[in-house]
PDB file of C-alpha atoms in Angstrom:
ATOM      1  CA  MET C   1       0.094   0.251   0.246  1.00 36.00           C
ATOM      2  CA  ARG C   2       1.387   3.101  -0.935  1.00 39.00           C
ATOM      3  CA  ILE C   3       1.381   6.442   1.831  1.00 39.00           C
ATOM      4  CA  SER C   4       0.535   9.379   0.251  1.00 39.00           C
ATOM      5  CA  ALA C   5      -0.004  12.838   2.239  1.00 41.00           C
ATOM      6  CA  GLY C   6      -3.727  12.831   2.181  1.00 42.00           C
ATOM      7  CA  THR C   7      -3.177   8.726   3.261  1.00 42.00           C
ATOM      8  CA  ASN C   8      -1.110  10.215   6.531  1.00 43.00           C
ATOM      9  CA  THR C   9      -3.805  12.890   7.004  1.00 44.00           C
ATOM     10  CA  LEU C  10      -6.402  10.471   7.325  1.00 43.00           C
ATOM     11  CA  LEU C  11      -4.623   7.658   9.483  1.00 45.00           C
ATOM     12  CA  LEU C  12      -3.826  10.559  11.849  1.00 45.00           C
ATOM     13  CA  ALA C  13      -7.292  12.391  11.904  1.00 47.00           C
ATOM     14  CA  LEU C  14      -8.595   8.363  12.479  1.00 46.00           C
ATOM     15  CA  ALA C  15      -5.996   7.837  15.446  1.00 50.00           C
ATOM     16  CA  GLY C  16      -7.232  11.480  16.855  1.00 51.00           C
ATOM     17  CA  SER C  17     -10.575  10.603  17.114  1.00 47.00           C
ATOM     18  CA  LEU C  18     -10.053   7.576  18.838  1.00 46.00           C
ATOM     19  CA  ALA C  19      -7.677   9.022  21.203  1.00 49.00           C
ATOM     20  CA  LEU C  20     -10.724  11.406  22.246  1.00 45.00           C
ATOM     21  CA  LEU C  21     -13.463   8.793  22.187  1.00 44.00           C
ATOM     22  CA  LEU C  22     -10.911   6.510  24.695  1.00 48.00           C
ATOM     23  CA  ALA C  23     -10.609   9.620  26.641  1.00 50.00           C
ATOM     24  CA  GLY C  24     -14.234  10.151  27.186  1.00 49.00           C
ATOM     25  CA  CYS C  25     -14.823   6.822  27.623  1.00 49.00           C
ATOM     26  CA  GLY C  26     -13.376   6.914  31.243  1.00 51.00           C
ATOM     27  CA  GLU C  27     -14.507   8.586  34.562  1.00 54.00           C
ATOM     28  CA  ASN C  28     -11.870  11.410  34.109  1.00 53.00           C
ATOM     29  CA  THR C  29     -13.791  13.767  31.721  1.00 56.00           C
ATOM     30  CA  THR C  30     -10.757  16.261  31.790  1.00 59.00           C
ATOM     31  CA  SER C  31      -9.018  16.930  28.271  1.00 61.00           C
ATOM     32  CA  PRO C  32      -5.037  15.659  28.230  1.00 60.00           C
ATOM     33  CA  THR C  33      -2.697  18.262  29.191  1.00 65.00           C
ATOM     34  CA  GLN C  34      -0.244  16.601  26.671  1.00 72.00           C
ATOM     35  CA  SER C  35      -0.017  16.339  22.851  1.00 79.00           C
ATOM     36  CA  ILE C  36       1.588  14.504  20.906  1.00 77.00           C
ATOM     37  CA  THR C  37       4.607  15.504  19.150  1.00 80.00           C
ATOM     38  CA  GLN C  38       5.070  15.677  14.574  1.00 79.00           C
ATOM     39  CA  SER C  39       7.256  13.294  14.624  1.00 74.00           C
ATOM     40  CA  GLN C  40       5.267  10.878  17.420  1.00 74.00           C
ATOM     41  CA  ALA C  41       2.430  11.548  15.164  1.00 76.00           C
ATOM     42  CA  THR C  42       4.406  10.252  12.307  1.00 73.00           C
ATOM     43  CA  ALA C  43       5.531   7.427  13.854  1.00 72.00           C
ATOM     44  CA  ILE C  44       1.948   6.139  14.472  1.00 73.00           C
ATOM     45  CA  SER C  45       0.627   6.848  11.069  1.00 74.00           C
ATOM     46  CA  ASP C  46       3.873   4.459  10.259  1.00 72.00           C
ATOM     47  CA  VAL C  47       3.234   2.102  12.054  1.00 71.00           C
ATOM     48  CA  VAL C  48      -1.012   1.659  11.413  1.00 72.00           C
ATOM     49  CA  ALA C  49      -0.271   2.144   7.437  1.00 73.00           C
ATOM     50  CA  ALA C  50       2.334  -0.980   7.843  1.00 69.00           C
ATOM     51  CA  ASP C  51       0.279  -3.147  10.069  1.00 68.00           C
ATOM     52  CA  ALA C  52      -2.969  -2.072   7.661  1.00 66.00           C
ATOM     53  CA  ASP C  53      -0.775  -3.511   4.396  1.00 66.00           C
ATOM     54  CA  ALA C  54       0.062  -6.473   5.961  1.00 65.00           C
ATOM     55  CA  GLU C  55      -3.513  -7.604   6.408  1.00 62.00           C
ATOM     56  CA  ILE C  56      -4.622  -6.533   3.123  1.00 59.00           C
ATOM     57  CA  ASP C  57      -1.938  -8.965   2.118  1.00 59.00           C
ATOM     58  CA  GLY C  58      -2.348 -11.731   4.647  1.00 57.00           C
ATOM     59  CA  ALA C  59      -5.995 -11.674   3.258  1.00 56.00           C
ATOM     60  CA  THR C  60      -6.259 -10.821  -0.502  1.00 53.00           C
ATOM     61  CA  ALA C  61      -3.400 -13.152  -1.999  1.00 49.00           C
ATOM     62  CA  SER C  62      -5.661 -14.741  -5.255  1.00 43.00           C
ATOM     63  CA  GLY C  63      -5.194 -18.109  -6.246  1.00 36.00           C
ATOM     64  CA  THR C  64      -3.120 -17.787  -9.373  1.00 34.00           C
ATOM     65  CA  GLY C  65       0.533 -18.342  -7.467  1.00 37.00           C
ATOM     66  CA  SER C  66       0.740 -15.121  -5.676  1.00 38.00           C
ATOM     67  CA  PRO C  67       0.889 -16.310  -2.580  1.00 42.00           C
ATOM     68  CA  VAL C  68       4.603 -17.810  -3.676  1.00 41.00           C
ATOM     69  CA  LEU C  69       5.245 -15.124  -5.773  1.00 42.00           C
ATOM     70  CA  SER C  70       4.559 -12.062  -4.163  1.00 52.00           C
ATOM     71  CA  PHE C  71       7.446 -13.596  -1.526  1.00 48.00           C
ATOM     72  CA  ALA C  72       9.307 -14.503  -4.191  1.00 51.00           C
ATOM     73  CA  ALA C  73       9.392 -11.151  -5.639  1.00 51.00           C
ATOM     74  CA  GLY C  74       9.193  -9.951  -2.237  1.00 45.00           C
ATOM     75  CA  PRO C  75       7.311  -6.313  -1.130  1.00 46.00           C
ATOM     76  CA  GLY C  76       7.061  -4.008  -3.221  1.00 47.00           C
ATOM     77  CA  GLY C  77       8.094  -6.282  -6.173  1.00 51.00           C
ATOM     78  CA  LEU C  78      11.990  -6.407  -5.615  1.00 53.00           C
ATOM     79  CA  GLY C  79      12.300  -7.340  -9.719  1.00 56.00           C
ATOM     80  CA  ARG C  80      15.591  -8.248 -11.116  1.00 63.00           C
ATOM     81  CA  GLN C  81      17.757  -6.319  -8.207  1.00 71.00           C
ATOM     82  CA  CYS C  82      16.742  -9.651  -5.866  1.00 79.00           C
ATOM     83  CA  GLN C  83      16.645 -12.606  -6.383  1.00 81.00           C
ATOM     84  CA  PRO C  84      15.865 -14.840  -2.486  1.00 87.00           C
ATOM     85  CA  ALA C  85      17.468 -18.363  -2.001  1.00 90.00           C
ATOM     86  CA  LYS C  86      14.814 -20.861  -2.390  1.00 91.00           C
ATOM     87  CA  SER C  87      14.755 -23.959  -0.434  1.00 94.00           C
ATOM     88  CA  PRO C  88      14.425 -26.617  -1.650  1.00 94.00           C
ATOM     89  CA  PRO C  89      14.514 -25.065  -5.587  1.00 91.00           C
ATOM     90  CA  ASN C  90      11.795 -27.447  -6.487  1.00 91.00           C
ATOM     91  CA  PRO C  91       9.019 -27.963  -3.767  1.00 92.00           C
ATOM     92  CA  SER C  92       6.547 -30.788  -3.579  1.00 92.00           C
ATOM     93  CA  ASN C  93       2.817 -29.985  -3.781  1.00 91.00           C
ATOM     94  CA  ALA C  94       0.696 -32.460  -3.198  1.00 91.00           C
ATOM     95  CA  ASP C  95      -2.427 -31.490  -4.157  1.00 89.00           C
ATOM     96  CA  GLY C  96      -1.087 -29.203  -7.205  1.00 87.00           C
ATOM     97  CA  ASP C  97      -2.560 -26.227  -5.854  1.00 85.00           C
ATOM     98  CA  ALA C  98      -0.751 -22.587  -6.353  1.00 83.00           C
ATOM     99  CA  VAL C  99       0.675 -23.053  -2.786  1.00 87.00           C
ATOM    100  CA  PRO C 100       4.069 -25.556  -2.516  1.00 90.00           C
ATOM    101  CA  ASP C 101       4.093 -28.067   0.674  1.00 92.00           C
ATOM    102  CA  SER C 102       6.694 -26.074   1.943  1.00 93.00           C
ATOM    103  CA  VAL C 103       9.408 -23.733   0.483  1.00 93.00           C
ATOM    104  CA  ARG C 104      11.687 -21.343   1.885  1.00 95.00           C
ATOM    105  CA  PHE C 105      12.922 -17.500   0.690  1.00 93.00           C
ATOM    106  CA  ASP C 106      15.940 -16.653   2.046  1.00 94.00           C
ATOM    107  CA  PHE C 107      16.240 -12.840   1.658  1.00 91.00           C
ATOM    108  CA  THR C 108      20.037 -12.132   2.822  1.00 90.00           C
ATOM    109  CA  GLY C 109      21.501  -9.628   1.272  1.00 88.00           C
ATOM    110  CA  CYS C 110      18.625  -8.562  -1.077  1.00 89.00           C
ATOM    111  CA  VAL C 111      18.991  -4.701  -1.249  1.00 90.00           C
ATOM    112  CA  ILE C 112      16.899  -2.669  -3.906  1.00 88.00           C
ATOM    113  CA  SER C 113      18.254   0.766  -4.977  1.00 88.00           C
ATOM    114  CA  ARG C 114      15.544   3.194  -6.579  1.00 87.00           C
ATOM    115  CA  PRO C 115      15.439   6.681  -7.552  1.00 89.00           C
ATOM    116  CA  PHE C 116      15.086   7.986  -3.605  1.00 92.00           C
ATOM    117  CA  HIS C 117      15.701   5.141  -1.262  1.00 90.00           C
ATOM    118  CA  THR C 118      17.314   2.173  -1.102  1.00 91.00           C
ATOM    119  CA  ASP C 119      15.501  -1.106   0.471  1.00 90.00           C
ATOM    120  CA  SER C 120      17.715  -3.870   2.471  1.00 91.00           C
ATOM    121  CA  PHE C 121      16.228  -7.115   2.954  1.00 91.00           C
ATOM    122  CA  ALA C 122      17.819  -9.699   5.436  1.00 93.00           C
ATOM    123  CA  GLY C 123      15.714 -13.059   6.915  1.00 94.00           C
ATOM    124  CA  THR C 124      13.775 -15.682   5.901  1.00 94.00           C
ATOM    125  CA  VAL C 125      10.030 -16.438   5.025  1.00 92.00           C
ATOM    126  CA  ASP C 126       8.464 -20.087   4.851  1.00 94.00           C
ATOM    127  CA  ILE C 127       5.368 -20.658   2.514  1.00 92.00           C
ATOM    128  CA  VAL C 128       3.598 -23.932   3.666  1.00 93.00           C
ATOM    129  CA  ASP C 129       0.222 -25.143   2.579  1.00 91.00           C
ATOM    130  CA  PRO C 130      -1.582 -25.786   5.117  1.00 89.00           C
ATOM    131  CA  THR C 131      -3.797 -27.816   3.485  1.00 88.00           C
ATOM    132  CA  PRO C 132      -1.518 -30.061   1.733  1.00 88.00           C
ATOM    133  CA  THR C 133      -4.157 -32.494   0.639  1.00 89.00           C
ATOM    134  CA  THR C 134      -7.249 -30.133  -0.339  1.00 86.00           C
ATOM    135  CA  SER C 135      -6.596 -27.988  -3.647  1.00 86.00           C
ATOM    136  CA  ASP C 136      -7.448 -24.162  -2.362  1.00 83.00           C
ATOM    137  CA  PHE C 137      -6.068 -21.249  -1.887  1.00 80.00           C
ATOM    138  CA  SER C 138      -4.638 -21.282   1.722  1.00 85.00           C
ATOM    139  CA  VAL C 139      -1.340 -20.518   2.578  1.00 88.00           C
ATOM    140  CA  LYS C 140       0.270 -20.076   5.914  1.00 90.00           C
ATOM    141  CA  ARG C 141       3.679 -17.807   5.771  1.00 91.00           C
ATOM    142  CA  VAL C 142       6.124 -17.833   8.810  1.00 93.00           C
ATOM    143  CA  PHE C 143       8.398 -15.174   9.644  1.00 93.00           C
ATOM    144  CA  ALA C 144      11.561 -15.727  11.000  1.00 95.00           C
ATOM    145  CA  ASP C 145      13.453 -12.063  11.218  1.00 96.00           C
ATOM    146  CA  PHE C 146      12.441 -10.927   8.250  1.00 93.00           C
ATOM    147  CA  LEU C 147      13.830  -7.473   7.847  1.00 93.00           C
ATOM    148  CA  HIS C 148      12.982  -4.448   5.620  1.00 91.00           C
ATOM    149  CA  GLN C 149      15.313  -1.848   6.418  1.00 93.00           C
ATOM    150  CA  ARG C 150      14.544   1.277   3.749  1.00 91.00           C
ATOM    151  CA  MET C 151      17.504   4.215   3.670  1.00 93.00           C
ATOM    152  CA  ARG C 152      15.997   7.351   1.637  1.00 91.00           C
ATOM    153  CA  LEU C 153      18.600   9.196  -0.068  1.00 89.00           C
ATOM    154  CA  LEU C 154      18.196  12.755   0.187  1.00 88.00           C
ATOM    155  CA  SER C 155      17.018  12.907   3.502  1.00 89.00           C
ATOM    156  CA  GLY C 156      19.194  10.233   5.034  1.00 86.00           C
ATOM    157  CA  ASN C 157      16.610   8.921   7.290  1.00 90.00           C
ATOM    158  CA  THR C 158      16.773   5.204   7.845  1.00 92.00           C
ATOM    159  CA  THR C 159      13.516   3.397   8.739  1.00 91.00           C
ATOM    160  CA  ALA C 160      12.926  -0.518   9.865  1.00 93.00           C
ATOM    161  CA  GLU C 161      10.792  -3.434  10.138  1.00 92.00           C
ATOM    162  CA  LEU C 162      11.745  -6.718  11.597  1.00 94.00           C
ATOM    163  CA  THR C 163       8.940  -9.109  11.715  1.00 92.00           C
ATOM    164  CA  ASN C 164       8.849 -12.673  13.767  1.00 95.00           C
ATOM    165  CA  GLY C 165       5.350 -14.663  13.922  1.00 93.00           C
ATOM    166  CA  THR C 166       3.428 -17.095  12.042  1.00 93.00           C
ATOM    167  CA  ARG C 167      -0.292 -15.548   9.788  1.00 89.00           C
ATOM    168  CA  VAL C 168      -2.432 -17.963   8.212  1.00 89.00           C
ATOM    169  CA  ALA C 169      -4.871 -17.416   5.603  1.00 86.00           C
ATOM    170  CA  VAL C 170      -7.768 -20.444   5.093  1.00 84.00           C
ATOM    171  CA  ARG C 171      -9.607 -19.875   1.658  1.00 77.00           C
ATOM    172  CA  ASN C 172     -12.387 -21.105  -0.179  1.00 72.00           C
ATOM    173  CA  SER C 173     -14.597 -20.179  -2.886  1.00 72.00           C
ATOM    174  CA  SER C 174     -16.746 -18.324  -0.441  1.00 77.00           C
ATOM    175  CA  THR C 175     -14.891 -17.866   3.009  1.00 78.00           C
ATOM    176  CA  ILE C 176     -11.701 -16.990   3.889  1.00 78.00           C
ATOM    177  CA  GLN C 177     -10.074 -16.585   7.599  1.00 81.00           C
ATOM    178  CA  HIS C 178      -7.010 -15.117   8.562  1.00 80.00           C
ATOM    179  CA  THR C 179      -4.803 -15.678  11.691  1.00 85.00           C
ATOM    180  CA  GLU C 180      -1.696 -14.241  13.144  1.00 86.00           C
ATOM    181  CA  SER C 181       0.193 -15.864  15.979  1.00 86.00           C
ATOM    182  CA  GLY C 182       2.924 -14.674  18.244  1.00 87.00           C
ATOM    183  CA  PHE C 183       3.051 -12.056  15.754  1.00 90.00           C
ATOM    184  CA  ARG C 184       5.794  -9.173  16.130  1.00 92.00           C
ATOM    185  CA  THR C 185       7.126  -6.153  14.342  1.00 91.00           C
ATOM    186  CA  ASP C 186       9.504  -3.890  15.805  1.00 93.00           C
ATOM    187  CA  PHE C 187       9.774  -1.113  14.367  1.00 92.00           C
ATOM    188  CA  THR C 188      12.094   1.832  14.075  1.00 92.00           C
ATOM    189  CA  HIS C 189      11.364   5.072  12.925  1.00 90.00           C
ATOM    190  CA  ALA C 190      13.219   8.013  10.807  1.00 87.00           C
ATOM    191  CA  ASP C 191      13.975   9.811  14.492  1.00 87.00           C
ATOM    192  CA  GLY C 192      15.816   6.730  16.165  1.00 88.00           C
ATOM    193  CA  SER C 193      13.000   6.231  18.268  1.00 88.00           C
ATOM    194  CA  THR C 194      11.621   2.345  18.461  1.00 90.00           C
ATOM    195  CA  SER C 195       7.779   0.628  18.912  1.00 88.00           C
ATOM    196  CA  SER C 196       6.224  -2.662  18.820  1.00 88.00           C
ATOM    197  CA  HIS C 197       3.649  -4.326  17.919  1.00 86.00           C
ATOM    198  CA  VAL C 198       2.754  -7.511  19.478  1.00 88.00           C
ATOM    199  CA  ARG C 199      -0.565  -9.897  18.170  1.00 84.00           C
ATOM    200  CA  THR C 200      -2.027 -13.361  18.288  1.00 82.00           C
TER     201      THR C 200
END
């Protein structure tokens, strides 16, 4: 998901509305005396946007091979600059659907150069068929120290997301079930501050 200035404004407005709503739910009805800084607001919007993007990615991959190809291509499409190591090279696929029984992509050393930023990747993502005897669109992704670091060339600022955990999407022609377990994302923001999101 590409984040634009309009999206950031919307996310900040939603975060502000949620904060006001939560403040109104408690017994204390006085207004908060401290506001967040622009840097903190940007960090919050980065985390919200990254989580929303990850949820969409996990729930919308189609049955045409994209659950596998999206990771072979990497976030945002890695193209020819980075080819993650694939193990095994020819994974088995007992049910013949778009997801192999089990395959690992190792992104260590992947670097993508773009006009205004450089993306570096490391860690592994395992793609597993959670229903190996049923031909469907289900996919399990296991992240192990999967790191996406972005350095902006004009400002010199660097941001990073380190992901660990398991995400499963079980789908058929009419329903989808999306779960996350032991899922943790550690963020390093452009100002050097850090935050974490843990969910199951």
